[in-house]
């Protein structure tokens, strides 16, 4: 039975426990807190949208563009891009990054730490984009706001970086959950799209965060499904070939959307020209088809209930796809999941209508095809089939659609990946090819922080010491001697304590019982032994950060710095390549009560 000490219940003890790979109770606590923070932030964001809509939208509805006069709804996108251009693009390029792509980038290359300016910008940019009539969703801001707020909690508490990764996933799942009332889809999205891995240690905290965020959102907005649809079934199995055709069409549309979004030629245009194109193109289409503006959930609901004309469905399938992709390519930071659901629903509804014309006796209701198209488009654009299926189930509360849903999502994902060469919108937006988060070694090493495997048995010393001082250094049986240099520009060195003990023994034997001269000292840089050149690394760093830093061939090991004031920092431990390799390749809990902190002197002699 595990024993707990008083130190385990302190903040420092909490940090120490989080450094290990098995800190499940501590991570679950963080998940609960993250869900509460993110749920409150999402409610605040939705209230901001509703408050802004009161001023000029019919009945204060953020989706009520159809009720505006044509000149006003066409003017709104031009005003929106003008505001974004004047306020946002006067800032540094790094401050303009927002949304899900920004979350993945910070998780991949910045240990899950977020700049405050980007987080503050995301609030007003999300409101301006949606209420300004651009084709934009609210899930991008929701994920960014939730992930950054959760990560900020960890940074404020100075938690190790491996726990920041989990907090980012918790904030992501909670943002999706509170925004769509889809707690399960939020969990799957966080693991499949953002974390790009499935592990028990991440799943449980993320589930708790998603649950808490959904509860907070339901306290304000109720527990109704996002879309009310009539009871429909697929009917005859003769519809399955048509479902496959729908998957092929949606997969091609998803590939077209991603390719336009990543258009290098347009991205090379001057900023004012890109923004002008986005504003004018959206305004022109909105004059005749206001359904392309905003998030478009009202249009999705109408498509699911067969309430849209064919010309409107065509506009949503073609014009909204092109407008949304143009907006992304133009550099406007918008959420794309909502628009992809609208595009998919319209495509599916058109496919259902066409199927009804071709096979009137066997074809299913167009509403069920709208549901299938919605899931297929989301899955193909994100290359996240499981998240799309869970979103389909939770958004519609229609479980019997899952069988054809699995078929259409897989076909659409394969078509988008294999025929159009798209690996997913957010992966391509960060880096083409293998993403850093998909590398198995780096995934495993990023789950643990350096305190879990560092060698703590060490003493600090100057280069030259007397014989008495040298013997005192060995009294506590350290493994390493950290040799501090007189000049800060010189590297700190590490020497095995066994090398000093061996040299003292040989020196005493050479003296044959005589006392050493009074003025004789021991130069720790001259005695035989392997000395490792060290570089500092923070106590919060993960093993993946240490591994990358040790790729420099000149470094033999890293010394772990503890403390936040430069002049009062202390060395808490040392970490070598051998320690990282032993953690990754083998760890037997039966050999030691705490395998992460065990010391193997023999292994420490391996080449580093």
Coordinates of C-alpha atoms in Angstrom, one line a residue:
X1 CA 0.0 0.0 0.0
X2 CA 1.4 3.4 -1.0
X3 CA 2.4 5.7 1.8
X4 CA 1.8 9.4 1.7
X5 CA 3.9 12.1 3.3
X6 CA 2.9 15.7 4.1
X7 CA 5.1 16.9 1.2
X8 CA 2.9 14.9 -1.3
X9 CA 0.0 17.3 -0.6
X10 CA 2.0 20.5 -1.3
X11 CA 2.3 22.3 -4.6
X12 CA 5.9 21.2 -4.9
X13 CA 4.9 17.6 -4.3
X14 CA 2.1 17.9 -6.8
X15 CA 4.6 19.1 -9.4
X16 CA 7.0 16.3 -8.6
X17 CA 4.3 13.7 -9.0
X18 CA 3.1 15.1 -12.3
X19 CA 6.6 14.6 -13.8
X20 CA 6.0 10.8 -13.9
X21 CA 4.2 8.9 -16.5
X22 CA 1.7 7.4 -14.0
X23 CA 0.4 10.6 -12.4
X24 CA -3.2 9.8 -13.3
X25 CA -4.9 11.1 -10.1
X26 CA -3.1 14.4 -10.4
X27 CA -3.9 14.7 -14.1
X28 CA -7.6 14.0 -13.4
X29 CA -7.6 16.9 -11.0
X30 CA -6.2 19.2 -13.7
X31 CA -8.8 17.8 -16.1
X32 CA -11.7 18.8 -13.8
X33 CA -10.3 22.3 -13.3
X34 CA -9.6 22.7 -17.0
X35 CA -13.2 21.8 -17.9
X36 CA -14.6 24.3 -15.5
X37 CA -12.3 27.1 -16.8
X38 CA -13.0 26.3 -20.5
X39 CA -16.7 25.8 -20.0
X40 CA -17.0 29.2 -18.4
X41 CA -14.9 30.8 -21.2
X42 CA -17.1 29.2 -23.9
X43 CA -20.3 30.4 -22.2
X44 CA -18.7 33.9 -22.1
X45 CA -17.7 33.7 -25.8
X46 CA -21.2 32.7 -26.9
X47 CA -22.7 35.5 -24.8
X48 CA -20.4 37.9 -26.5
X49 CA -21.7 36.7 -29.9
X50 CA -25.3 37.1 -28.7
X51 CA -24.6 40.5 -27.2
X52 CA -23.1 41.8 -30.4
X53 CA -26.0 40.4 -32.5
X54 CA -28.5 42.4 -30.4
X55 CA -27.3 45.7 -32.1
X56 CA -28.2 44.9 -35.7
X57 CA -29.3 41.2 -36.2
X58 CA -33.0 40.3 -36.4
X59 CA -34.2 39.1 -33.0
X60 CA -30.6 39.3 -31.8
X61 CA -29.9 36.0 -33.6
X62 CA -26.2 35.7 -34.6
X63 CA -27.3 33.5 -37.5
X64 CA -30.0 35.8 -38.8
X65 CA -28.3 37.2 -41.9
X66 CA -31.3 36.2 -44.0
X67 CA -33.4 38.9 -42.2
X68 CA -31.0 41.7 -43.1
X69 CA -31.5 43.9 -46.2
X70 CA -29.2 42.8 -49.0
X71 CA -27.0 46.0 -48.9
X72 CA -26.3 45.6 -45.2
X73 CA -25.4 41.9 -45.3
X74 CA -23.2 42.5 -48.3
X75 CA -21.5 45.4 -46.6
X76 CA -20.8 43.5 -43.3
X77 CA -17.9 41.3 -44.7
X78 CA -16.2 44.3 -46.1
X79 CA -16.4 46.0 -42.7
X80 CA -15.2 42.9 -41.0
X81 CA -12.0 42.4 -43.1
X82 CA -11.3 46.2 -42.7
X83 CA -11.5 45.9 -38.9
X84 CA -9.2 42.9 -39.0
X85 CA -6.8 44.5 -41.3
X86 CA -6.6 47.7 -39.3
X87 CA -6.3 46.1 -35.8
X88 CA -4.9 42.7 -36.2
X89 CA -2.4 43.0 -39.0
X90 CA -0.7 46.0 -37.5
X91 CA 0.7 43.5 -35.0
X92 CA 3.6 41.1 -35.4
X93 CA 3.1 38.1 -37.6
X94 CA 3.3 35.8 -34.6
X95 CA 0.4 37.5 -32.9
X96 CA -1.8 36.8 -35.9
X97 CA -1.8 33.1 -35.4
X98 CA -5.0 31.7 -33.9
X99 CA -7.3 28.7 -34.0
X100 CA -6.7 25.0 -34.1
X101 CA -3.6 25.2 -36.3
X102 CA -2.1 27.6 -33.7
X103 CA -2.9 25.1 -30.9
X104 CA -1.2 22.2 -32.8
X105 CA 1.8 24.4 -33.5
X106 CA 2.3 25.5 -29.9
X107 CA 1.9 21.9 -28.8
X108 CA 4.4 20.7 -31.3
X109 CA 7.2 23.2 -31.0
X110 CA 6.5 25.2 -27.8
X111 CA 5.7 22.6 -25.2
X112 CA 2.0 23.7 -25.1
X113 CA 2.7 27.3 -24.0
X114 CA 0.6 30.1 -25.5
X115 CA 1.3 33.8 -26.0
X116 CA -1.2 36.0 -24.1
X117 CA -1.6 38.4 -27.0
X118 CA -2.8 35.7 -29.4
X119 CA -5.3 34.5 -26.8
X120 CA -6.7 38.1 -26.3
X121 CA -6.8 38.6 -30.0
X122 CA -8.8 35.4 -30.5
X123 CA -11.8 36.8 -28.5
X124 CA -12.5 39.8 -30.7
X125 CA -11.3 38.2 -33.9
X126 CA -13.8 35.3 -33.4
X127 CA -16.6 37.7 -32.6
X128 CA -15.9 40.0 -35.6
X129 CA -15.5 37.1 -38.0
X130 CA -18.8 35.5 -37.1
X131 CA -20.9 38.6 -36.7
X132 CA -19.2 40.3 -39.6
X133 CA -20.8 37.8 -42.0
X134 CA -17.6 35.9 -43.0
X135 CA -18.0 32.2 -43.5
X136 CA -16.5 31.2 -40.1
X137 CA -17.2 28.8 -37.3
X138 CA -17.0 29.3 -33.6
X139 CA -15.1 26.0 -32.8
X140 CA -11.7 27.4 -33.8
X141 CA -11.9 30.2 -31.3
X142 CA -13.4 27.8 -28.8
X143 CA -10.5 25.4 -29.0
X144 CA -7.8 28.1 -28.9
X145 CA -9.4 29.9 -26.0
X146 CA -9.9 26.6 -24.0
X147 CA -6.5 25.2 -24.7
X148 CA -4.6 28.4 -24.0
X149 CA -6.6 29.0 -20.8
X150 CA -5.9 25.5 -19.5
X151 CA -2.2 25.7 -20.5
X152 CA -2.0 29.1 -18.8
X153 CA -3.2 27.5 -15.6
X154 CA -0.3 25.0 -15.8
X155 CA 2.2 27.7 -16.6
X156 CA 1.0 29.8 -13.6
X157 CA 1.4 26.9 -11.3
X158 CA 4.8 26.1 -12.9
X159 CA 3.8 22.5 -13.7
X160 CA 6.1 20.3 -15.7
X161 CA 5.8 20.5 -19.4
X162 CA 4.4 16.9 -19.8
X163 CA 1.3 18.0 -17.9
X164 CA 0.9 21.0 -20.1
X165 CA 0.4 18.7 -23.1
X166 CA -2.5 17.0 -21.3
X167 CA -3.9 20.4 -20.3
X168 CA -3.9 21.5 -23.9
X169 CA -5.9 18.3 -24.8
X170 CA -8.3 19.0 -21.9
X171 CA -8.9 22.5 -23.1
X172 CA -9.4 21.4 -26.7
X173 CA -12.0 18.7 -25.7
X174 CA -13.7 21.1 -23.3
X175 CA -13.9 23.8 -26.0
X176 CA -15.6 21.4 -28.5
X177 CA -17.8 20.0 -25.8
X178 CA -19.1 23.3 -24.6
X179 CA -19.4 24.8 -28.1
X180 CA -21.4 21.9 -29.7
X181 CA -22.8 20.1 -26.6
X182 CA -20.8 17.0 -27.9
X183 CA -18.7 15.7 -25.0
X184 CA -17.7 12.4 -26.6
X185 CA -16.8 14.1 -29.9
X186 CA -14.7 16.6 -28.0
X187 CA -12.6 13.9 -26.4
X188 CA -12.1 12.1 -29.7
X189 CA -11.2 15.3 -31.5
X190 CA -8.7 16.3 -28.9
X191 CA -6.9 12.9 -29.1
X192 CA -7.3 12.3 -32.9
X193 CA -6.6 15.8 -34.3
X194 CA -4.6 17.7 -31.6
X195 CA -2.7 15.1 -29.6
X196 CA -2.6 12.6 -32.4
X197 CA -2.4 9.7 -29.9
X198 CA -4.5 7.6 -27.7
X199 CA -3.2 6.8 -24.2
X200 CA -5.0 6.0 -20.9
X201 CA -3.2 8.7 -19.0
X202 CA -4.5 11.3 -21.4
X203 CA -7.9 9.9 -22.0
X204 CA -9.3 10.1 -18.4
X205 CA -8.3 13.7 -17.7
X206 CA -9.7 14.7 -21.1
X207 CA -12.9 12.9 -20.5
X208 CA -13.4 14.7 -17.2
X209 CA -12.6 18.1 -18.8
X210 CA -15.1 17.5 -21.6
X211 CA -17.7 16.4 -19.1
X212 CA -17.4 19.4 -16.9
X213 CA -17.4 21.8 -19.8
X214 CA -20.6 20.2 -21.2
X215 CA -22.3 20.5 -17.8
X216 CA -21.5 24.2 -17.5
X217 CA -22.8 24.8 -21.0
X218 CA -25.9 22.8 -20.3
X219 CA -26.6 24.8 -17.2
X220 CA -26.9 27.9 -19.4
X221 CA -28.2 26.6 -22.8
X222 CA -29.9 23.3 -21.8
X223 CA -29.3 19.8 -23.0
X224 CA -31.1 19.9 -26.3
X225 CA -29.4 18.4 -29.4
X226 CA -27.8 20.8 -31.8
X227 CA -30.2 19.9 -34.6
X228 CA -33.8 18.6 -34.4
X229 CA -34.6 16.2 -37.2
X230 CA -37.5 13.9 -38.0
X231 CA -37.1 10.1 -37.5
X232 CA -35.5 8.8 -40.7
X233 CA -33.9 5.5 -41.6
X234 CA -31.7 4.4 -44.4
X235 CA -34.3 1.8 -45.6
X236 CA -33.3 -0.5 -48.4
X237 CA -29.7 -1.7 -48.6
X238 CA -29.8 -0.6 -52.2
X239 CA -28.9 2.8 -50.9
X240 CA -25.4 1.7 -49.8
X241 CA -23.9 2.0 -53.3
X242 CA -25.3 5.6 -53.5
X243 CA -23.7 6.2 -50.0
X244 CA -20.4 5.2 -51.5
X245 CA -20.8 7.6 -54.4
X246 CA -21.6 10.3 -51.9
X247 CA -18.4 9.5 -50.0
X248 CA -16.4 9.8 -53.2
X249 CA -17.9 13.2 -54.1
X250 CA -17.4 14.6 -50.6
X251 CA -13.8 13.3 -50.5
X252 CA -13.1 15.2 -53.8
X253 CA -14.7 18.3 -52.4
X254 CA -12.7 18.1 -49.2
X255 CA -9.5 17.8 -51.3
X256 CA -10.5 20.8 -53.4
X257 CA -11.2 22.8 -50.2
X258 CA -7.8 22.0 -48.7
X259 CA -5.9 22.7 -51.9
X260 CA -7.6 26.1 -52.3
X261 CA -7.0 26.9 -48.7
X262 CA -3.3 26.3 -49.2
X263 CA -3.0 28.2 -52.4
X264 CA 0.6 29.6 -52.4
X265 CA -0.1 32.1 -55.2
X266 CA -2.8 33.9 -53.3
X267 CA -0.8 33.8 -50.1
X268 CA 1.9 35.7 -51.9
X269 CA -0.4 38.6 -52.8
X270 CA -0.3 41.8 -50.7
X271 CA -2.3 41.8 -47.6
X272 CA -4.8 44.5 -48.6
X273 CA -5.5 42.7 -51.9
X274 CA -6.2 39.4 -50.1
X275 CA -8.5 41.0 -47.6
X276 CA -10.3 42.9 -50.3
X277 CA -10.9 39.7 -52.3
X278 CA -12.3 38.0 -49.2
X279 CA -14.6 40.8 -48.3
X280 CA -15.9 41.6 -51.8
X281 CA -16.4 37.9 -52.8
X282 CA -18.3 37.2 -49.6
X283 CA -20.4 40.3 -50.0
X284 CA -21.3 39.5 -53.6
X285 CA -22.5 36.0 -52.8
X286 CA -24.3 37.2 -49.7
X287 CA -26.4 39.6 -51.7
X288 CA -28.3 36.6 -53.2
X289 CA -27.4 33.8 -50.8
X290 CA -27.1 35.0 -47.2
X291 CA -27.0 31.4 -46.1
X292 CA -23.3 31.3 -46.8
X293 CA -22.5 33.8 -44.1
X294 CA -21.7 33.1 -40.5
X295 CA -21.5 29.6 -38.9
X296 CA -24.5 28.2 -40.8
X297 CA -26.0 25.9 -38.2
X298 CA -29.5 27.2 -39.1
X299 CA -28.8 26.1 -42.7
X300 CA -27.6 22.7 -41.5
X301 CA -30.9 22.3 -39.5
X302 CA -32.9 23.3 -42.6
X303 CA -31.0 20.8 -44.8
X304 CA -31.6 18.0 -42.4
X305 CA -35.3 18.8 -42.4
X306 CA -35.6 19.2 -46.3
X307 CA -36.4 22.9 -46.0
X308 CA -33.9 24.3 -48.5
X309 CA -34.4 24.8 -52.2
X310 CA -32.0 23.2 -54.6
X311 CA -30.4 26.6 -55.6
X312 CA -29.6 27.3 -52.0
X313 CA -28.1 23.8 -51.5
X314 CA -26.0 24.4 -54.6
X315 CA -24.8 27.7 -53.2
X316 CA -23.9 26.1 -49.9
X317 CA -22.1 23.2 -51.6
X318 CA -20.1 25.3 -54.1
X319 CA -20.1 29.0 -53.0
X320 CA -19.6 28.4 -49.3
X321 CA -16.8 25.9 -50.0
X322 CA -15.0 28.5 -52.3
X323 CA -15.7 31.4 -50.0
X324 CA -14.5 29.6 -46.9
X325 CA -11.4 28.3 -48.6
X326 CA -10.7 31.8 -50.0
X327 CA -11.0 33.3 -46.5
X328 CA -8.5 30.8 -45.1
X329 CA -6.1 31.3 -48.0
X330 CA -6.5 35.1 -47.6
X331 CA -5.0 34.8 -44.1
X332 CA -8.2 35.4 -42.1
X333 CA -8.0 33.2 -38.9
X334 CA -11.4 31.6 -38.9
X335 CA -12.8 28.3 -37.6
X336 CA -13.5 25.8 -40.5
X337 CA -15.3 22.9 -38.8
X338 CA -18.7 24.7 -38.8
X339 CA -18.5 25.6 -42.5
X340 CA -17.4 22.1 -43.4
X341 CA -20.5 20.7 -41.7
X342 CA -22.7 23.1 -43.7
X343 CA -21.0 22.2 -47.0
X344 CA -21.3 18.5 -46.2
X345 CA -24.9 18.7 -45.2
X346 CA -25.8 20.6 -48.4
X347 CA -23.9 18.1 -50.6
X348 CA -25.6 15.1 -48.9
X349 CA -29.0 16.7 -49.3
X350 CA -28.4 17.2 -53.0
X351 CA -27.2 13.6 -53.3
X352 CA -30.4 12.4 -51.5
X353 CA -32.6 14.5 -53.9
X354 CA -30.8 13.1 -56.9
X355 CA -31.1 9.6 -55.6
X356 CA -34.9 10.2 -55.1
X357 CA -35.1 11.2 -58.8
X358 CA -33.2 8.1 -60.0
X359 CA -34.8 5.5 -57.6
X360 CA -38.0 6.9 -56.2
X361 CA -39.1 3.6 -54.7
X362 CA -35.8 2.7 -53.0
X363 CA -34.2 6.0 -52.2
X364 CA -34.0 7.2 -48.6
X365 CA -35.1 10.6 -47.3
X366 CA -32.6 13.4 -48.3
X367 CA -32.3 14.3 -44.6
X368 CA -30.4 11.1 -43.9
X369 CA -28.0 11.9 -46.7
X370 CA -27.5 15.4 -45.3
X371 CA -26.4 13.8 -42.0
X372 CA -24.0 11.4 -43.8
X373 CA -22.6 14.2 -45.9
X374 CA -22.0 16.4 -42.9
X375 CA -20.0 13.6 -41.1
X376 CA -18.1 12.7 -44.3
X377 CA -17.0 16.3 -45.0
X378 CA -15.8 16.8 -41.5
X379 CA -13.9 13.5 -41.4
X380 CA -12.3 14.0 -44.9
X381 CA -11.2 17.6 -44.2
X382 CA -9.7 16.8 -40.8
X383 CA -8.7 13.2 -41.6
X384 CA -10.4 12.4 -38.3
X385 CA -13.0 9.7 -39.1
X386 CA -13.8 8.7 -35.5
X387 CA -14.3 12.4 -34.3
X388 CA -16.6 12.9 -37.3
X389 CA -18.7 9.8 -36.4
X390 CA -19.0 10.9 -32.8
X391 CA -20.0 14.4 -33.8
X392 CA -22.6 12.9 -36.1
X393 CA -24.1 10.8 -33.3
X394 CA -24.1 13.6 -30.7
X395 CA -25.3 16.4 -33.0
X396 CA -28.3 14.4 -34.4
X397 CA -29.0 11.9 -31.6
X398 CA -29.7 9.3 -34.4
X399 CA -27.8 6.1 -33.6
X400 CA -29.1 4.0 -36.5
X401 CA -27.3 6.3 -39.0
X402 CA -23.9 5.1 -37.7
X403 CA -23.6 2.1 -40.0
X404 CA -23.9 4.0 -43.3
X405 CA -22.0 6.8 -41.5
X406 CA -19.0 4.6 -41.0
X407 CA -19.0 3.6 -44.7
X408 CA -19.3 7.1 -46.1
X409 CA -16.7 8.6 -43.7
X410 CA -14.1 6.0 -44.6
X411 CA -14.7 6.4 -48.3
X412 CA -14.5 10.2 -48.1
X413 CA -11.3 10.0 -46.0
X414 CA -9.6 7.6 -48.4
X415 CA -10.7 9.6 -51.4
X416 CA -9.4 12.9 -50.0
X417 CA -6.1 11.3 -48.9
X418 CA -5.4 9.0 -51.8
X419 CA -6.9 10.8 -54.8
X420 CA -6.2 14.4 -53.9
X421 CA -3.1 13.9 -51.7
X422 CA -4.4 15.7 -48.6
X423 CA -3.3 14.5 -45.2
X424 CA -5.7 16.6 -43.2
X425 CA -6.3 20.4 -43.0
X426 CA -4.5 21.0 -39.7
X427 CA -1.5 18.7 -40.4
X428 CA -0.9 20.4 -43.7
X429 CA -1.3 23.8 -42.1
X430 CA 1.6 23.1 -39.8
X431 CA 4.0 20.8 -41.7
X432 CA 3.7 18.5 -44.7
X433 CA 4.7 14.9 -44.3
X434 CA 5.2 13.3 -40.9
X435 CA 4.1 15.6 -38.1
X436 CA 6.3 15.8 -35.0
X437 CA 3.4 14.7 -32.8
X438 CA 3.0 11.5 -34.8
X439 CA 6.6 10.3 -34.1
X440 CA 6.3 7.4 -31.6
X441 CA 9.6 8.1 -29.8
X442 CA 8.9 11.7 -29.3
X443 CA 5.3 10.9 -28.1
X444 CA 6.6 8.5 -25.5
X445 CA 9.3 10.9 -24.3
X446 CA 7.0 13.9 -24.1
X447 CA 4.8 12.1 -21.5
X448 CA 7.5 12.3 -18.8
X449 CA 9.5 15.2 -17.4
X450 CA 13.1 15.1 -16.5
X451 CA 12.7 14.8 -12.7
X452 CA 11.3 11.3 -13.3
X453 CA 14.6 9.9 -14.6
X454 CA 17.3 12.4 -13.6
X455 CA 20.1 11.3 -11.2
X456 CA 19.8 13.2 -8.0
X457 CA 22.8 11.9 -6.2
X458 CA 25.4 14.6 -6.9
X459 CA 27.5 17.3 -5.3
X460 CA 28.7 20.6 -6.7
X461 CA 32.4 21.5 -6.4
X462 CA 35.1 23.8 -7.7
X463 CA 37.8 22.6 -10.0
X464 CA 40.6 22.5 -7.4
X465 CA 40.0 21.2 -3.8
X466 CA 42.2 20.1 -1.0
X467 CA 42.5 16.4 -0.1
X468 CA 40.3 16.9 3.0
X469 CA 37.6 18.6 0.8
X470 CA 37.9 15.8 -1.8
X471 CA 37.2 13.2 0.9
X472 CA 34.2 15.2 2.2
X473 CA 32.8 15.3 -1.3
X474 CA 32.5 11.5 -1.2
X475 CA 31.0 11.2 2.3
X476 CA 27.4 11.2 0.9
X477 CA 28.3 8.5 -1.8
X478 CA 27.3 10.7 -4.8
X479 CA 27.3 9.3 -8.3
X480 CA 28.3 12.6 -10.0
X481 CA 30.6 15.5 -9.2
X482 CA 29.4 18.7 -10.9
X483 CA 32.5 20.8 -11.5
X484 CA 31.7 24.5 -11.7
X485 CA 34.1 26.7 -13.6
X486 CA 35.5 30.1 -12.7
X487 CA 34.4 31.7 -15.9
X488 CA 30.7 31.6 -16.8
X489 CA 31.6 31.2 -20.5
X490 CA 33.2 27.8 -19.8
X491 CA 30.9 24.8 -19.8
X492 CA 30.0 23.0 -16.6
X493 CA 31.5 19.5 -16.4
X494 CA 30.5 16.3 -14.7
X495 CA 32.9 13.7 -13.3
X496 CA 32.0 10.3 -11.9
X497 CA 32.5 10.3 -8.2
X498 CA 34.0 6.8 -8.5
X499 CA 36.8 8.3 -10.6
X500 CA 37.8 10.6 -7.7
X501 CA 37.5 7.8 -5.2
X502 CA 39.8 5.6 -7.3
X503 CA 42.4 8.3 -7.7
X504 CA 42.4 9.1 -4.0
X505 CA 42.9 5.4 -3.2
X506 CA 45.8 5.1 -5.7
X507 CA 47.3 8.4 -4.4
X508 CA 47.1 7.1 -0.7
X509 CA 48.8 3.9 -1.8
X510 CA 51.6 5.8 -3.5
X511 CA 52.2 7.9 -0.4
X512 CA 52.6 4.6 1.6
X513 CA 51.3 6.1 4.8
X514 CA 53.0 9.5 4.5
X515 CA 50.9 12.7 4.9
X516 CA 50.4 14.6 1.7
X517 CA 52.1 18.1 1.4
X518 CA 50.0 20.9 2.9
X519 CA 50.0 22.9 -0.3
X520 CA 49.0 20.0 -2.5
X521 CA 45.5 20.1 -4.0
X522 CA 43.4 17.9 -6.3
X523 CA 42.7 19.2 -9.8
X524 CA 39.5 17.5 -10.8
X525 CA 40.2 18.3 -14.5
X526 CA 43.5 16.5 -14.3
X527 CA 42.7 13.2 -12.6
X528 CA 41.9 10.2 -14.9
X529 CA 38.3 9.9 -15.7
X530 CA 35.6 10.7 -18.2
X531 CA 34.3 14.2 -18.0
X532 CA 31.0 15.2 -19.6
X533 CA 30.3 18.6 -20.9
X534 CA 27.0 19.8 -19.5
X535 CA 24.3 22.3 -20.6
X536 CA 21.4 23.4 -18.5
X537 CA 17.8 22.4 -18.9
X538 CA 14.8 23.4 -16.8
X539 CA 13.1 21.2 -14.2
X540 CA 9.8 21.5 -16.1
X541 CA 11.2 20.1 -19.4
X542 CA 10.1 16.8 -20.9
X543 CA 12.4 14.0 -21.9
X544 CA 11.7 14.8 -25.5
X545 CA 13.2 18.3 -24.9
X546 CA 16.2 16.8 -23.2
X547 CA 16.6 14.2 -26.1
X548 CA 16.6 17.0 -28.7
X549 CA 19.1 19.1 -26.7
X550 CA 21.4 16.1 -26.4
X551 CA 21.5 15.7 -30.2
X552 CA 24.4 18.1 -30.0
X553 CA 27.4 15.8 -30.1
X554 CA 29.5 18.2 -28.0
X555 CA 27.2 17.6 -25.0
X556 CA 27.6 14.6 -22.8
X557 CA 24.7 15.3 -20.4
X558 CA 22.4 18.0 -19.0
X559 CA 22.2 19.4 -15.6
X560 CA 18.7 20.2 -14.3
X561 CA 18.2 23.7 -13.0
X562 CA 15.7 24.3 -10.3
X563 CA 14.5 27.8 -9.3
X564 CA 13.1 30.8 -11.1
X565 CA 15.5 33.5 -10.0
X566 CA 18.7 33.5 -12.1
X567 CA 21.0 34.2 -9.2
X568 CA 19.3 31.7 -6.9
X569 CA 19.0 28.7 -9.1
X570 CA 20.3 25.4 -7.9
X571 CA 21.2 22.1 -9.7
X572 CA 18.7 19.4 -8.9
X573 CA 20.0 16.5 -11.0
X574 CA 21.8 15.3 -14.1
X575 CA 20.3 13.5 -17.0
X576 CA 22.3 11.5 -19.6
X577 CA 21.4 9.8 -22.9
X578 CA 21.7 6.5 -21.1
X579 CA 19.0 7.5 -18.6
X580 CA 16.6 8.5 -21.4
X581 CA 17.3 5.2 -23.3
X582 CA 16.7 3.1 -20.2
X583 CA 13.4 4.8 -19.6
X584 CA 12.3 4.3 -23.2
X585 CA 13.5 0.8 -23.8
X586 CA 12.8 -0.9 -20.4
X587 CA 11.3 -0.2 -17.1
X588 CA 10.5 -3.1 -14.7
X589 CA 8.5 -2.0 -11.7
X590 CA 9.3 -5.2 -9.8
X591 CA 13.0 -4.4 -9.6
X592 CA 12.5 -1.2 -7.6
X593 CA 9.8 0.5 -5.7
X594 CA 10.3 3.6 -7.9
X595 CA 11.8 2.6 -11.3
X596 CA 11.9 6.1 -12.5
X597 CA 14.4 7.2 -9.9
X598 CA 16.5 4.1 -9.6
X599 CA 20.2 4.4 -10.1
X600 CA 22.3 2.0 -12.1
X601 CA 25.9 3.0 -11.7
X602 CA 27.0 0.5 -14.3
X603 CA 24.6 1.9 -16.9
X604 CA 25.8 5.4 -16.2
X605 CA 29.2 4.4 -17.5
X606 CA 27.8 3.7 -21.0
X607 CA 29.0 6.1 -23.8
X608 CA 27.0 9.3 -23.9

